[in-house]
Tab-separated table of C-alpha atoms and ligand atoms in Angstrom:
chain	number	residue	atom	x	y	z
Q	22	MET	CA	-41.741	-28.655	8.096
Q	23	PHE	CA	-39.426	-28.503	5.239
Q	24	LYS	CA	-37.388	-31.391	4.411
Q	25	GLN	CA	-34.285	-31.542	2.711
Q	26	LEU	CA	-31.565	-34.000	2.158
Q	27	ILE	CA	-28.008	-33.873	0.311
Q	28	LYS	CA	-26.989	-37.209	-0.394
Q	29	GLU	CA	-23.486	-38.537	-0.597
Q	30	VAL	CA	-21.397	-35.569	-0.404
Q	31	ILE	CA	-17.294	-35.392	0.339
Q	32	ILE	CA	-17.414	-33.186	3.501
Q	33	ASP	CA	-13.493	-33.244	5.065
Q	34	GLU	CA	-10.074	-34.832	4.208
Q	35	SER	CA	-11.454	-38.286	4.808
Q	36	ASN	CA	-13.395	-38.240	1.738
Q	37	GLU	CA	-15.414	-40.498	3.049
Q	38	LEU	CA	-19.474	-39.664	1.673
Q	39	TYR	CA	-21.708	-37.854	3.870
Q	40	ASP	CA	-25.645	-37.363	4.004
Q	41	LEU	CA	-26.986	-34.375	5.411
Q	42	VAL	CA	-30.509	-33.355	6.557
Q	43	ILE	CA	-32.049	-29.982	6.510
Q	44	GLU	CA	-35.034	-29.125	8.288
Q	45	ASP	CA	-36.231	-26.047	8.026
Q	46	GLY	CA	-33.257	-24.217	7.270
Q	47	ILE	CA	-31.115	-26.077	10.034
Q	48	TYR	CA	-28.994	-29.330	9.931
Q	49	THR	CA	-30.722	-31.654	11.596
Q	50	ALA	CA	-28.692	-35.069	10.896
Q	51	ILE	CA	-25.425	-34.997	9.149
Q	52	GLU	CA	-23.886	-39.136	9.444
Q	53	LYS	CA	-21.763	-41.032	7.128
Q	54	SER	CA	-23.877	-42.408	3.919
Q	55	ASN	CA	-22.976	-46.237	4.599
Q	56	SER	CA	-24.263	-45.760	8.457
Q	57	ARG	CA	-27.141	-43.854	8.041
Q	58	SER	CA	-29.566	-44.196	11.138
Q	59	PHE	CA	-32.411	-41.369	10.477
Q	60	PRO	CA	-35.212	-42.393	8.331
Q	61	THR	CA	-35.617	-41.273	4.700
Q	62	THR	CA	-39.409	-40.380	4.404
Q	63	ASP	CA	-41.192	-37.348	3.864
Q	64	ILE	CA	-37.907	-35.501	2.566
Q	65	ASP	CA	-39.348	-32.385	0.355
Q	66	TYR	CA	-36.176	-32.286	-1.642
Q	67	VAL	CA	-33.077	-34.488	-2.687
Q	68	PHE	CA	-29.591	-34.102	-3.717
Q	69	GLU	CA	-27.979	-36.857	-5.495
Q	70	GLY	CA	-24.413	-35.908	-4.362
Q	71	ASN	CA	-22.823	-39.084	-6.366
Q	72	GLY	CA	-19.279	-38.610	-4.262
Q	73	LYS	CA	-18.996	-34.371	-5.049
Q	74	VAL	CA	-17.190	-32.357	-2.377
Q	75	ALA	CA	-19.517	-29.796	-0.701
Q	76	ILE	CA	-18.565	-27.401	1.690
Q	77	PRO	CA	-20.437	-24.976	4.038
Q	78	GLY	CA	-20.149	-21.390	1.941
Q	79	PHE	CA	-17.099	-19.531	0.664
Q	80	VAL	CA	-16.734	-16.839	3.038
Q	81	GLU	CA	-15.180	-13.511	1.158
Q	82	THR	CA	-13.922	-11.428	3.884
Q	83	HIS	CA	-13.218	-8.370	2.063
Q	84	ILE	CA	-14.371	-6.580	-0.985
Q	85	HIS	CA	-15.760	-3.058	-2.012
Q	86	LEU	CA	-19.267	-3.677	-3.739
Q	87	ASP	CA	-19.412	0.076	-4.041
Q	88	LYS	CA	-16.590	0.521	-5.883
Q	89	ALA	CA	-16.858	-2.687	-8.300
Q	90	LEU	CA	-17.374	-2.802	-12.235
Q	91	ILE	CA	-16.036	0.729	-13.007
Q	92	ALA	CA	-12.636	-0.158	-14.727
Q	93	ASP	CA	-14.340	0.233	-18.235
Q	94	ARG	CA	-15.225	4.443	-16.822
Q	95	LEU	CA	-11.685	6.233	-16.277
Q	96	PRO	CA	-9.137	3.568	-17.491
Q	97	ASN	CA	-5.936	3.343	-15.146
Q	98	LYS	CA	-3.618	3.264	-17.382
Q	99	SER	CA	-0.052	2.836	-15.594
Q	100	GLY	CA	-1.624	0.276	-13.065
Q	101	THR	CA	-0.246	2.054	-9.975
Q	102	LEU	CA	-1.696	2.575	-6.281
Q	103	LYS	CA	-1.430	6.517	-7.715
Q	104	GLU	CA	-3.436	6.646	-10.694
Q	105	ALA	CA	-5.927	3.946	-8.926
Q	106	LEU	CA	-6.450	6.733	-6.306
Q	107	GLU	CA	-6.902	9.766	-8.791
Q	108	VAL	CA	-9.157	7.976	-11.165
Q	109	THR	CA	-11.282	6.694	-8.604
Q	110	GLY	CA	-11.303	10.244	-6.578
Q	111	LYS	CA	-12.882	11.232	-10.095
Q	112	LEU	CA	-15.166	8.823	-10.064
Q	113	LYS	CA	-16.544	8.800	-6.731
Q	114	SER	CA	-18.010	12.285	-7.423
Q	115	THR	CA	-20.211	11.197	-10.260
Q	116	PHE	CA	-21.397	7.838	-8.030
Q	117	THR	CA	-25.341	8.319	-7.661
Q	118	ARG	CA	-27.470	5.840	-5.720
Q	119	GLU	CA	-28.690	4.605	-9.154
Q	120	ASP	CA	-25.207	3.494	-9.934
Q	121	VAL	CA	-24.310	2.382	-6.960
Q	122	GLU	CA	-27.549	0.208	-6.073
Q	123	GLU	CA	-26.895	-1.279	-9.905
Q	124	ARG	CA	-23.388	-2.115	-9.665
Q	125	ALA	CA	-23.028	-3.353	-6.208
Q	126	GLU	CA	-26.055	-5.571	-6.607
Q	127	LYS	CA	-24.460	-6.807	-9.509
Q	128	ALA	CA	-21.165	-8.040	-7.722
Q	129	LEU	CA	-23.282	-9.290	-4.830
Q	130	GLN	CA	-24.793	-11.554	-7.814
Q	131	MET	CA	-21.507	-12.380	-9.192
Q	132	LEU	CA	-20.616	-13.912	-5.326
Q	133	ILE	CA	-23.858	-14.981	-4.476
Q	134	LYS	CA	-23.466	-17.198	-8.183
Q	135	ASN	CA	-19.977	-18.600	-7.621
Q	136	GLY	CA	-20.993	-20.244	-3.905
Q	137	THR	CA	-20.111	-17.574	-1.381
Q	138	THR	CA	-22.473	-17.686	1.091
Q	139	HIS	CA	-20.981	-15.021	3.830
Q	140	VAL	CA	-19.508	-11.821	3.085
Q	141	ARG	CA	-17.839	-8.743	4.859
Q	142	THR	CA	-17.973	-5.472	2.842
Q	143	HIS	CA	-16.012	-2.048	3.409
Q	144	SER	CA	-18.630	0.356	2.868
Q	145	GLU	CA	-16.851	3.798	2.213
Q	146	PHE	CA	-18.669	7.584	3.197
Q	147	ASP	CA	-17.013	11.116	4.012
Q	148	PRO	CA	-18.389	14.547	4.515
Q	149	VAL	CA	-18.056	15.225	0.700
Q	150	GLY	CA	-19.562	12.307	-0.579
Q	151	GLY	CA	-21.983	11.306	2.192
Q	152	PHE	CA	-24.234	8.293	3.333
Q	153	HIS	CA	-25.796	7.443	-0.252
Q	154	GLY	CA	-23.495	5.069	-0.601
Q	155	PHE	CA	-23.337	3.074	2.616
Q	156	GLU	CA	-27.462	3.307	2.509
Q	157	VAL	CA	-27.937	1.417	-0.704
Q	158	ILE	CA	-25.140	-1.524	1.263
Q	159	MET	CA	-27.717	-0.899	3.989
Q	160	ALA	CA	-30.655	-1.428	1.930
Q	161	LEU	CA	-28.912	-4.688	-0.003
Q	162	LYS	CA	-27.908	-6.783	3.613
Q	163	GLU	CA	-31.684	-6.409	4.261
Q	164	LYS	CA	-32.964	-7.128	0.843
Q	165	TYR	CA	-30.572	-9.816	0.306
Q	166	LYS	CA	-30.496	-11.507	3.879
Q	167	ASP	CA	-32.165	-15.123	2.576
Q	168	TYR	CA	-29.468	-15.440	0.276
Q	169	ILE	CA	-26.271	-13.989	2.062
Q	170	ASN	CA	-25.505	-13.509	5.282
Q	171	MET	CA	-23.705	-9.883	5.102
Q	172	GLN	CA	-21.778	-7.600	7.256
Q	173	VAL	CA	-20.930	-3.887	6.842
Q	174	VAL	CA	-17.795	-2.582	7.520
Q	175	ALA	CA	-18.661	1.365	8.719
Q	176	PHE	CA	-15.008	2.579	6.349
Q	177	PRO	CA	-13.273	5.789	6.496
Q	178	GLN	CA	-11.812	5.645	3.203
Q	179	GLU	CA	-10.350	9.460	2.902
Q	180	GLY	CA	-9.443	9.022	6.475
Q	181	ILE	CA	-10.528	10.529	9.888
Q	182	ILE	CA	-8.535	13.424	10.855
Q	183	LYS	CA	-7.760	14.391	7.675
Q	184	SER	CA	-11.394	14.482	6.605
Q	185	PRO	CA	-12.863	16.682	9.490
Q	186	GLY	CA	-16.686	15.282	9.864
Q	187	THR	CA	-15.907	11.684	9.486
Q	188	GLU	CA	-15.555	10.646	13.078
Q	189	GLU	CA	-19.328	11.651	13.784
Q	190	MET	CA	-20.063	10.146	10.445
Q	191	MET	CA	-18.589	6.764	12.070
Q	192	ARG	CA	-20.570	7.275	14.592
Q	193	GLN	CA	-24.047	7.831	12.630
Q	194	ALA	CA	-23.062	4.672	10.564
Q	195	LEU	CA	-22.334	2.666	13.436
Q	196	GLU	CA	-26.248	4.122	14.563
Q	197	MET	CA	-27.323	2.966	11.726
Q	198	GLY	CA	-26.195	-0.772	11.849
Q	199	ALA	CA	-22.478	-1.195	10.567
Q	200	ASP	CA	-21.920	-4.513	11.818
Q	201	VAL	CA	-17.567	-3.274	12.020
Q	202	VAL	CA	-15.958	-0.761	12.823
Q	203	GLY	CA	-13.237	0.110	10.129
Q	204	GLY	CA	-10.194	2.435	9.877
Q	205	ILE	CA	-7.241	2.816	7.396
Q	206	PRO	CA	-4.252	4.250	9.861
Q	207	TYR	CA	-1.860	4.903	6.893
Q	208	ASN	CA	-4.482	7.510	4.647
Q	209	ASP	CA	-4.070	10.044	8.116
Q	210	PRO	CA	-1.113	11.868	9.076
Q	211	ASP	CA	-0.828	10.417	12.486
Q	212	PRO	CA	-1.838	6.787	12.427
Q	213	GLU	CA	-2.022	6.427	16.478
Q	214	GLU	CA	-3.909	9.109	16.639
Q	215	HIS	CA	-6.606	7.521	13.450
Q	216	LEU	CA	-6.212	4.031	15.687
Q	217	ASN	CA	-7.365	5.530	19.246
Q	218	ILE	CA	-10.456	7.175	17.367
Q	219	VAL	CA	-11.231	3.979	15.612
Q	220	PHE	CA	-10.893	1.798	18.959
Q	221	ASN	CA	-12.790	4.421	20.918
Q	222	LEU	CA	-15.449	4.097	18.210
Q	223	ALA	CA	-15.449	-0.011	18.696
Q	224	LYS	CA	-15.956	0.202	22.656
Q	225	GLU	CA	-18.481	2.680	22.585
Q	226	PHE	CA	-21.120	0.334	20.227
Q	227	ASP	CA	-18.862	-2.572	21.284
Q	228	LYS	CA	-17.916	-3.528	17.462
Q	229	PRO	CA	-15.244	-5.506	16.161
Q	230	ILE	CA	-11.910	-3.638	13.736
Q	231	ASP	CA	-11.118	-4.148	10.574
Q	232	LEU	CA	-8.556	-2.208	9.459
Q	233	HIS	CA	-6.732	-1.464	5.607
Q	234	GLN	CA	-3.461	-2.027	7.604
Q	235	ASP	CA	-1.139	-1.106	4.806
Q	236	PHE	CA	-0.054	-1.016	0.958
Q	237	TYR	CA	3.650	-0.486	1.408
Q	238	ASP	CA	6.080	-2.819	-0.369
Q	239	THR	CA	8.388	-1.589	2.024
Q	240	SER	CA	8.461	-2.139	5.788
Q	241	GLU	CA	9.492	1.519	7.330
Q	242	ASN	CA	6.531	2.950	8.303
Q	243	GLN	CA	4.639	-0.105	9.232
Q	244	THR	CA	2.007	0.345	11.923
Q	245	ILE	CA	1.267	-3.182	13.004
Q	246	GLU	CA	3.278	-3.725	15.648
Q	247	LEU	CA	1.212	-0.551	17.233
Q	248	VAL	CA	-1.942	-2.385	16.348
Q	249	ALA	CA	-1.011	-5.301	18.032
Q	250	GLN	CA	-0.581	-3.453	21.230
Q	251	LYS	CA	-3.063	-1.360	21.284
Q	252	THR	CA	-5.548	-4.449	20.395
Q	253	ILE	CA	-4.580	-6.094	23.569
Q	254	GLU	CA	-4.164	-3.222	25.720
Q	255	ASN	CA	-7.918	-2.264	24.499
Q	256	GLY	CA	-9.044	-5.928	25.147
Q	257	PHE	CA	-9.745	-6.380	21.710
Q	258	VAL	CA	-7.639	-9.647	21.250
Q	259	GLY	CA	-9.838	-11.959	18.393
Q	260	ARG	CA	-11.503	-8.861	17.118
Q	261	MET	CA	-9.295	-7.641	15.190
Q	262	ALA	CA	-8.445	-7.663	11.243
Q	263	VAL	CA	-6.429	-6.004	8.920
Q	264	GLY	CA	-6.456	-6.364	5.211
Q	265	HIS	CA	-3.551	-6.119	2.820
Q	266	LEU	CA	-0.205	-5.887	5.617
Q	267	THR	CA	2.144	-6.032	2.623
Q	268	SER	CA	4.522	-4.099	4.316
Q	269	LEU	CA	5.349	-7.403	6.495
Q	270	GLY	CA	6.508	-9.156	3.712
Q	271	ASP	CA	9.301	-6.843	3.634
Q	272	CYS	CA	10.405	-7.817	7.229
Q	273	SER	CA	12.427	-11.178	7.629
Q	274	GLY	CA	14.333	-13.257	10.310
Q	275	ALA	CA	14.061	-11.772	13.910
Q	276	GLU	CA	12.052	-8.789	13.402
Q	277	LEU	CA	9.370	-10.874	11.191
Q	278	GLU	CA	9.051	-13.474	13.977
Q	279	ARG	CA	9.025	-10.741	16.785
Q	280	ILE	CA	6.220	-8.850	14.897
Q	281	ILE	CA	4.023	-12.061	13.778
Q	282	THR	CA	4.073	-13.585	17.800
Q	283	LEU	CA	3.263	-10.054	18.931
Q	284	MET	CA	0.319	-10.674	16.225
Q	285	ALA	CA	-0.615	-14.146	17.237
Q	286	LYS	CA	-1.207	-13.250	20.521
Q	287	ALA	CA	-3.464	-10.013	19.642
Q	288	GLY	CA	-5.304	-12.622	17.875
Q	289	ILE	CA	-5.216	-10.433	14.925
Q	290	SER	CA	-6.471	-12.147	11.689
Q	291	VAL	CA	-5.174	-11.142	8.420
Q	292	MET	CA	-6.853	-10.371	5.095
Q	293	SER	CA	-4.348	-11.203	2.354
Q	294	LEU	CA	-5.606	-10.044	-0.926
Q	295	PRO	CA	-3.319	-11.038	-3.682
Q	296	MET	CA	-5.315	-10.198	-6.553
Q	297	THR	CA	-5.146	-5.844	-5.756
Q	298	ASP	CA	-1.781	-6.275	-4.101
Q	299	LEU	CA	-0.098	-8.128	-6.678
Q	300	HIS	CA	-1.304	-5.244	-9.432
Q	301	LEU	CA	0.046	-2.264	-7.208
Q	302	GLY	CA	3.107	-3.899	-5.703
Q	303	GLY	CA	6.586	-3.714	-6.943
Q	304	ARG	CA	5.195	-0.650	-9.134
Q	305	LYS	CA	9.220	0.710	-9.395
Q	306	ASP	CA	11.135	-2.695	-9.366
Q	307	GLU	CA	12.901	-3.043	-12.646
Q	308	LYS	CA	13.713	-6.471	-12.145
Q	309	ASN	CA	13.118	-9.268	-9.835
Q	310	VAL	CA	9.768	-7.316	-9.543
Q	311	ARG	CA	8.424	-8.444	-5.616
Q	312	ARG	CA	5.163	-10.340	-5.062
Q	313	ALA	CA	4.112	-7.546	-2.509
Q	314	VAL	CA	2.037	-9.861	-1.006
Q	315	THR	CA	1.764	-10.304	2.925
Q	316	PRO	CA	3.888	-13.516	3.865
Q	317	ILE	CA	0.853	-16.163	3.784
Q	318	ARG	CA	2.595	-19.211	5.497
Q	319	LYS	CA	5.014	-17.020	7.553
Q	320	LEU	CA	1.805	-15.579	9.464
Q	321	ARG	CA	0.540	-19.217	9.531
Q	322	ASP	CA	3.080	-20.920	10.778
Q	323	GLY	CA	3.248	-18.396	13.309
Q	324	GLY	CA	0.000	-18.938	14.813
Q	325	VAL	CA	-1.723	-16.160	13.137
Q	326	ASN	CA	-5.434	-16.838	11.056
Q	327	VAL	CA	-4.540	-15.761	7.677
Q	328	VAL	CA	-7.252	-15.730	5.014
Q	329	LEU	CA	-7.839	-14.824	1.324
Q	330	ALA	CA	-10.135	-12.133	0.116
Q	331	THR	CA	-11.452	-10.378	-3.499
Q	332	ASN	CA	-10.547	-6.831	-2.446
Q	333	ASN	CA	-12.143	-5.303	-5.830
Q	334	ILE	CA	-13.915	-6.468	-8.814
Q	335	ARG	CA	-12.637	-4.545	-12.318
Q	336	ASN	CA	-11.802	-1.008	-10.978
Q	337	PRO	CA	-8.755	0.777	-11.326
Q	338	PHE	CA	-7.216	-1.070	-8.008
Q	339	THR	CA	-8.120	-4.412	-9.283
Q	340	PRO	CA	-9.435	-4.190	-13.197
Q	341	TYR	CA	-10.158	-8.019	-13.312
Q	342	GLY	CA	-11.748	-10.518	-11.089
Q	343	ASN	CA	-15.264	-12.536	-11.593
Q	344	GLY	CA	-16.442	-12.230	-7.671
Q	345	ASP	CA	-15.119	-16.452	-7.425
Q	346	LEU	CA	-12.663	-16.822	-4.621
Q	347	LEU	CA	-11.594	-20.101	-6.042
Q	348	GLN	CA	-9.486	-17.969	-8.533
Q	349	VAL	CA	-8.556	-15.888	-5.557
Q	350	ALA	CA	-7.223	-19.249	-3.947
Q	351	MET	CA	-5.731	-20.715	-7.142
Q	352	LEU	CA	-3.685	-17.765	-7.671
Q	353	ALA	CA	-2.458	-17.350	-4.289
Q	354	ILE	CA	-1.216	-21.232	-4.302
Q	355	PRO	CA	1.502	-20.272	-6.585
Q	356	VAL	CA	2.239	-16.432	-5.451
Q	357	ALA	CA	2.700	-17.958	-1.449
Q	358	HIS	CA	4.391	-20.650	-2.122
Q	359	LEU	CA	0.897	-22.718	-0.837
Q	360	GLY	CA	1.720	-25.459	-3.701
Q	361	GLY	CA	3.332	-27.923	-1.133
Q	362	ALA	CA	2.188	-31.057	-0.421
Q	363	ASP	CA	2.096	-29.557	3.211
Q	364	ASP	CA	0.562	-26.491	2.038
Q	365	LEU	CA	-2.126	-27.366	-0.110
Q	366	PRO	CA	-4.685	-28.523	2.661
Q	367	THR	CA	-4.244	-25.489	4.023
Q	368	VAL	CA	-5.635	-23.539	1.631
Q	369	LEU	CA	-9.405	-24.197	1.295
Q	370	PRO	CA	-9.825	-23.233	5.044
Q	371	MET	CA	-8.920	-19.480	4.134
Q	372	ILE	CA	-11.723	-19.093	1.651
Q	373	THR	CA	-13.801	-21.244	4.262
Q	374	ASN	CA	-13.918	-21.781	7.865
Q	375	LYS	CA	-11.058	-20.015	9.294
Q	376	ALA	CA	-12.749	-16.888	6.867
Q	377	ALA	CA	-15.466	-17.515	8.614
Q	378	GLU	CA	-13.384	-17.424	12.213
Q	379	ALA	CA	-12.126	-14.108	11.071
Q	380	ILE	CA	-15.128	-12.216	10.539
Q	381	GLY	CA	-16.706	-13.625	13.583
Q	382	ILE	CA	-19.299	-16.082	11.984
Q	383	GLU	CA	-19.923	-18.660	14.844
Q	384	ASP	CA	-22.712	-20.986	13.398
Q	385	TYR	CA	-20.756	-21.874	10.312
Q	386	GLY	CA	-20.102	-25.520	9.110
Q	387	PHE	CA	-21.473	-28.956	8.510
Q	388	LYS	CA	-22.927	-29.300	12.240
Q	389	VAL	CA	-26.409	-29.974	13.823
Q	390	GLY	CA	-28.195	-27.572	14.747
Q	391	ASN	CA	-26.089	-24.621	12.554
Q	392	PRO	CA	-27.827	-22.824	9.062
Q	393	GLY	CA	-28.754	-25.451	6.219
Q	394	THR	CA	-26.179	-23.893	4.178
Q	395	ILE	CA	-24.128	-25.865	1.417
Q	396	VAL	CA	-22.263	-25.270	-2.032
Q	397	VAL	CA	-21.676	-28.648	-3.840
Q	398	LEU	CA	-18.514	-28.265	-6.121
Q	399	ASP	CA	-18.021	-30.308	-9.010
Q	400	THR	CA	-15.282	-32.518	-8.023
Q	401	LYS	CA	-14.475	-35.429	-6.022
Q	402	ARG	CA	-11.363	-35.141	-3.937
Q	403	TYR	CA	-11.514	-32.713	-0.998
Q	404	GLN	CA	-7.921	-32.099	-1.756
Q	405	ASP	CA	-8.491	-30.729	-5.473
Q	406	ALA	CA	-11.564	-28.232	-4.650
Q	407	ILE	CA	-9.452	-25.566	-5.271
Q	408	ILE	CA	-7.001	-27.098	-7.708
Q	409	ASP	CA	-10.080	-27.925	-10.226
Q	410	ILE	CA	-12.190	-24.622	-10.096
Q	411	PRO	CA	-14.817	-26.869	-10.296
Q	412	LYS	CA	-18.148	-25.733	-11.330
Q	413	ARG	CA	-20.384	-25.374	-8.287
Q	414	LEU	CA	-23.772	-27.489	-8.856
Q	415	LEU	CA	-25.641	-26.570	-5.894
Q	416	SER	CA	-25.918	-23.853	-3.279
Q	417	ILE	CA	-28.225	-23.465	-0.627
Q	418	PHE	CA	-28.693	-20.794	2.169
Q	419	LYS	CA	-30.918	-21.603	5.123
Q	420	GLY	CA	-32.462	-24.076	3.277
Q	421	LYS	CA	-33.353	-21.811	0.387
Q	422	ILE	CA	-32.511	-23.394	-3.065
Q	423	ILE	CA	-30.313	-20.701	-4.638
Q	424	LEU	CA	-28.107	-22.098	-7.301
Q	425	GLU	CA	-28.878	-25.886	-8.736
Q	426	ASN	CA	-26.442	-26.659	-12.300
Q	427	ASN	CA	-26.299	-30.185	-12.828
Q	428	ASP	CA	-27.801	-30.528	-16.258
Q	429	ASN	CA	-29.412	-26.759	-16.373
Q	430	VAL	CA	-28.497	-23.489	-14.893
Q	431	HIS	CA	-31.318	-22.890	-11.834
Q	432	ILE	CA	-30.741	-19.712	-9.978
Q	433	ASN	CA	-32.851	-17.771	-7.844
Q	434	LEU	CA	-31.894	-14.641	-6.844
Q	435	PRO	CA	-33.983	-11.115	-7.031
Q	436	SER	CA	-34.508	-9.399	-10.008
F	528	ZN	ZN1	-10.228	-3.099	0.599
């Protein structure tokens, strides 16, 4: 039995101190420090929290590990989506298995070092490029299973219908162990047919769905209502997530209310990806350049689970990023008007428990019986957990110490 004690940490907005016990990787006690009833004998490891804030780890709900860290190879000079697609198309044909492995692993380690304990990654394949990238990501999932909980989305980046053979590849990817059925309705000539294929695969394999919904500055070609209707019709309420959804930023009034009500009914989670959407959106605007980010507050207030994620790290779509969700959250605060006194407390859940809910992690959180996963932040007020952008002092994943950063940084990761 290996017993760990995390002493005197703040775990919620009450800012009260708690002690947590992990035994063989599972929480066995969580109690207020001043009323602790459990004995502290036979403890193998003690962390003195000293009143710092602890969270059950950051949850990265949408990232492309396979396309990370390529920004310096072939620049996207205009910064537009068009050039990003062109540049990435050229670079993709040069990706070898070793190259994807090196970059994806480096990006994954960036996430882990910043306190990310759960990640959903979109792994793409197509009949031209084959499965080598996907196989690398599946191997990383296995290699890092004691360091981070990874979900892999079978992602048809080049479309399904316009890229013949992709539907069969999706079936194979799911047979190889993909956790989620991906989709990209805006990148096929008939979005409805695309969606039908995605739903049929999800039913066949009993998996949730995660779509790259749209990337539009305007709402005229939006398909989110169709997605919501089909989610309800196909019995996928609560098992549908969509990324970007920038088109919704162009809706207002009764139209927006109608769509959000339908989305809430369909139990759709939304991953807003501000680092990418701000970079690529509104490029044709000559003044008062729009933010081109999905309406986070309206979605939240309408009962839709809306969360924040990274999407890309240093590639033609997003030429920056450190794999730190706190920086994404900090960016979203002014961008989405989330800095009001009542709004600010709703942001941390968008990269923690609401994010866990969006990707269906049921054993997330400080609860006896849950995996003993914790990240301690160098801040003493729960409300400041984002705006301080605090150092990560400790990261434990299922009882395994991944990072300690008190006087010296100690990182335990595969080489
Ligand atoms: Zn994406």
